């Protein structure tokens, strides 16, 4: 587990909010840990049959499989995501939420994980990742090499420690949720908010 403490409910909810619940396809969770983000996916209304958790550690794999018997849990490495999903018969993927400690993973492995994630995502899909610092947990070199758009979607200040949620998508594909949050605060919008 790469985190200081397991992700809190607010952080898990912020990550899950970046995935389109009504979109077609599966939601993949990379690095399930103790299952807090899996729980947030369930709370947000994602169907258990649409959730697949990839967990490399045998102990965490057992914890999640026991805690969520109706969710598919695969023991394996996110660097082999395409082959894991193919073997499990999982086709279209609408979103990926990741708790992997990307900043502590060697750059070449991080590149492989992000490449695999983007390869399985649908055209509108996004990879959602959290980090405890202000900078992107995926290096500029990797973002540029893969032609991705990196957006900090939110800050979760009540998480311990505070965390940032990042969203990675193909160039030209933007989150309407993120774009709406990024609109400038005009007098007209201030009026709407105070009405």
Coordinates of C-alpha atoms in Angstrom, one line a residue:
X1 CA 0.0 0.0 0.0
X2 CA 1.6 3.2 -1.1
X3 CA -0.6 5.6 0.8
X4 CA 0.2 7.1 4.3
X5 CA -3.3 6.0 5.4
X6 CA -6.1 4.4 3.4
X7 CA -8.1 6.9 1.2
X8 CA -10.9 8.6 3.1
X9 CA -14.5 8.7 2.1
X10 CA -14.3 12.2 0.7
X11 CA -11.3 11.3 -1.5
X12 CA -12.9 8.1 -2.7
X13 CA -16.2 10.0 -3.5
X14 CA -14.2 12.7 -5.4
X15 CA -12.5 10.1 -7.5
X16 CA -15.6 8.2 -8.3
X17 CA -17.4 11.4 -9.2
X18 CA -15.1 11.7 -12.2
X19 CA -16.5 8.5 -13.8
X20 CA -19.7 8.6 -15.8
X21 CA -22.0 6.3 -14.0
X22 CA -24.4 6.2 -17.0
X23 CA -21.8 5.5 -19.6
X24 CA -21.4 2.1 -21.2
X25 CA -18.8 -0.3 -20.0
X26 CA -16.9 -1.5 -16.9
X27 CA -15.2 0.5 -14.2
X28 CA -11.7 -0.7 -13.3
X29 CA -10.1 0.0 -10.0
X30 CA -6.3 -0.4 -9.9
X31 CA -4.9 -1.2 -6.5
X32 CA -7.9 -1.9 -4.4
X33 CA -6.2 -1.9 -1.1
X34 CA -8.7 -2.2 1.8
X35 CA -11.7 -1.4 -0.5
X36 CA -12.6 2.2 0.3
X37 CA -12.8 3.2 -3.3
X38 CA -14.7 0.0 -4.2
X39 CA -17.2 1.0 -1.4
X40 CA -17.5 4.5 -2.9
X41 CA -18.3 3.0 -6.3
X42 CA -21.0 0.9 -4.8
X43 CA -22.4 3.9 -2.8
X44 CA -22.4 6.0 -6.0
X45 CA -24.7 3.5 -7.6
X46 CA -22.3 1.6 -9.9
X47 CA -23.6 -1.9 -10.5
X48 CA -21.5 -4.6 -8.8
X49 CA -21.2 -6.5 -12.1
X50 CA -19.7 -3.4 -13.8
X51 CA -16.9 -3.1 -11.2
X52 CA -13.6 -5.0 -11.5
X53 CA -10.8 -4.5 -9.0
X54 CA -7.2 -5.3 -9.9
X55 CA -5.1 -6.1 -6.9
X56 CA -1.6 -7.5 -6.9
X57 CA -1.1 -8.1 -3.2
X58 CA -2.6 -11.5 -2.1
X59 CA -3.6 -10.2 1.3
X60 CA -5.5 -7.2 -0.1
X61 CA -7.0 -9.4 -2.9
X62 CA -8.5 -11.6 -0.2
X63 CA -9.8 -8.7 1.9
X64 CA -11.6 -7.1 -1.1
X65 CA -12.9 -10.5 -2.4
X66 CA -14.4 -11.2 1.0
X67 CA -15.7 -7.7 1.6
X68 CA -17.3 -7.4 -1.8
X69 CA -18.3 -10.9 -2.9
X70 CA -20.5 -9.5 -5.7
X71 CA -17.7 -7.5 -7.3
X72 CA -15.1 -9.1 -9.7
X73 CA -11.6 -9.1 -8.1
X74 CA -8.6 -10.1 -10.2
X75 CA -5.2 -10.8 -8.7
X76 CA -2.6 -9.4 -11.0
X77 CA -0.4 -6.5 -12.0
X78 CA -1.8 -3.3 -13.5
X79 CA 1.1 -3.3 -15.9
X80 CA -0.6 -6.3 -17.6
X81 CA -4.1 -4.8 -17.6
X82 CA -5.0 -5.7 -21.1
X83 CA -4.2 -9.4 -20.7
X84 CA -6.0 -9.5 -17.3
X85 CA -9.2 -8.0 -18.7
X86 CA -9.1 -10.1 -21.8
X87 CA -8.7 -13.3 -19.8
X88 CA -11.6 -12.3 -17.6
X89 CA -13.8 -11.5 -20.7
X90 CA -14.1 -7.8 -19.9
X91 CA -14.7 -5.7 -23.0
X92 CA -15.5 -2.0 -23.0
X93 CA -14.1 0.1 -20.2
X94 CA -15.6 3.5 -19.4
X95 CA -13.3 4.5 -16.6
X96 CA -10.4 3.6 -14.4
X97 CA -9.8 4.7 -10.8
X98 CA -6.3 4.2 -9.5
X99 CA -4.8 4.3 -6.0
X100 CA -1.4 3.0 -7.2
X101 CA 1.5 4.9 -5.7
X102 CA 2.7 6.1 -9.1
X103 CA 5.2 8.6 -7.8
X104 CA 7.1 5.7 -6.1
X105 CA 7.0 3.4 -9.1
X106 CA 9.9 3.6 -11.6
X107 CA 9.1 5.7 -14.6
X108 CA 9.3 2.9 -17.1
X109 CA 6.7 0.9 -15.1
X110 CA 4.5 3.9 -14.6
X111 CA 4.6 4.4 -18.4
X112 CA 3.5 0.8 -18.9
X113 CA 0.7 1.1 -16.4
X114 CA -0.7 4.3 -17.9
X115 CA -0.2 2.9 -21.4
X116 CA -2.2 -0.2 -20.5
X117 CA -4.9 1.9 -18.9
X118 CA -5.3 4.2 -21.9
X119 CA -5.3 1.2 -24.3
X120 CA -8.4 -0.3 -22.6
X121 CA -10.4 2.9 -22.1
X122 CA -13.2 3.8 -24.5
X123 CA -12.8 7.1 -26.4
X124 CA -14.6 9.1 -23.7
X125 CA -13.0 7.2 -20.8
X126 CA -10.6 8.6 -18.2
X127 CA -8.0 7.4 -15.8
X128 CA -8.5 9.0 -12.4
X129 CA -5.6 9.0 -10.0
X130 CA -5.0 10.7 -6.6
X131 CA -1.8 12.1 -5.1
X132 CA -0.8 14.0 -2.0
X133 CA 1.2 16.7 -3.7
X134 CA 0.2 19.6 -6.1
X135 CA 1.9 18.2 -9.1
X136 CA 0.6 15.5 -11.5
X137 CA 1.5 12.0 -10.3
X138 CA 2.1 11.0 -14.0
X139 CA 5.2 12.8 -15.3
X140 CA 5.0 15.4 -18.0
X141 CA 7.2 13.1 -20.1
X142 CA 4.7 10.3 -19.9
X143 CA 1.7 12.6 -20.5
X144 CA 3.4 14.0 -23.6
X145 CA 4.6 10.7 -24.9
X146 CA 1.1 9.2 -24.7
X147 CA -0.6 12.4 -26.0
X148 CA -2.7 12.8 -22.9
X149 CA -4.6 15.7 -21.3
X150 CA -3.9 16.0 -17.6
X151 CA -6.3 17.9 -15.4
X152 CA -6.4 18.4 -11.6
X153 CA -10.1 17.7 -11.1
X154 CA -10.3 18.5 -7.4
X155 CA -8.6 19.1 -4.1
X156 CA -9.8 17.1 -1.1
X157 CA -8.8 19.1 1.9
X158 CA -10.6 17.0 4.5
X159 CA -8.6 13.9 3.6
X160 CA -5.7 13.1 5.9
X161 CA -3.4 14.2 4.4
X162 CA -5.1 16.5 1.9
X163 CA -5.1 15.0 -1.6
X164 CA -5.5 16.0 -5.3
X165 CA -7.6 14.1 -7.8
X166 CA -6.1 14.0 -11.3
X167 CA -8.0 13.0 -14.5
X168 CA -6.1 11.8 -17.6
X169 CA -7.8 11.5 -21.0
X170 CA -6.9 11.6 -24.6
X171 CA -6.2 15.0 -26.1
X172 CA -9.4 16.7 -27.2
X173 CA -11.5 14.7 -24.7
X174 CA -12.4 16.8 -21.7
X175 CA -14.6 16.1 -18.7
X176 CA -17.7 18.2 -18.8
X177 CA -17.7 18.1 -15.0
X178 CA -14.2 19.5 -14.9
X179 CA -15.0 22.1 -17.5
X180 CA -18.0 23.2 -15.6
X181 CA -15.9 23.7 -12.4
X182 CA -13.3 25.6 -14.4
X183 CA -15.7 28.2 -15.7
X184 CA -14.8 31.7 -14.6
X185 CA -17.0 33.1 -11.8
X186 CA -18.9 35.9 -13.6
X187 CA -21.4 38.3 -12.1
X188 CA -24.2 36.3 -13.7
X189 CA -23.0 33.0 -12.2
X190 CA -22.7 34.8 -8.8
X191 CA -26.3 35.8 -9.1
X192 CA -27.4 32.3 -9.9
X193 CA -25.4 30.9 -6.9
X194 CA -27.0 33.4 -4.5
X195 CA -30.5 33.0 -5.8

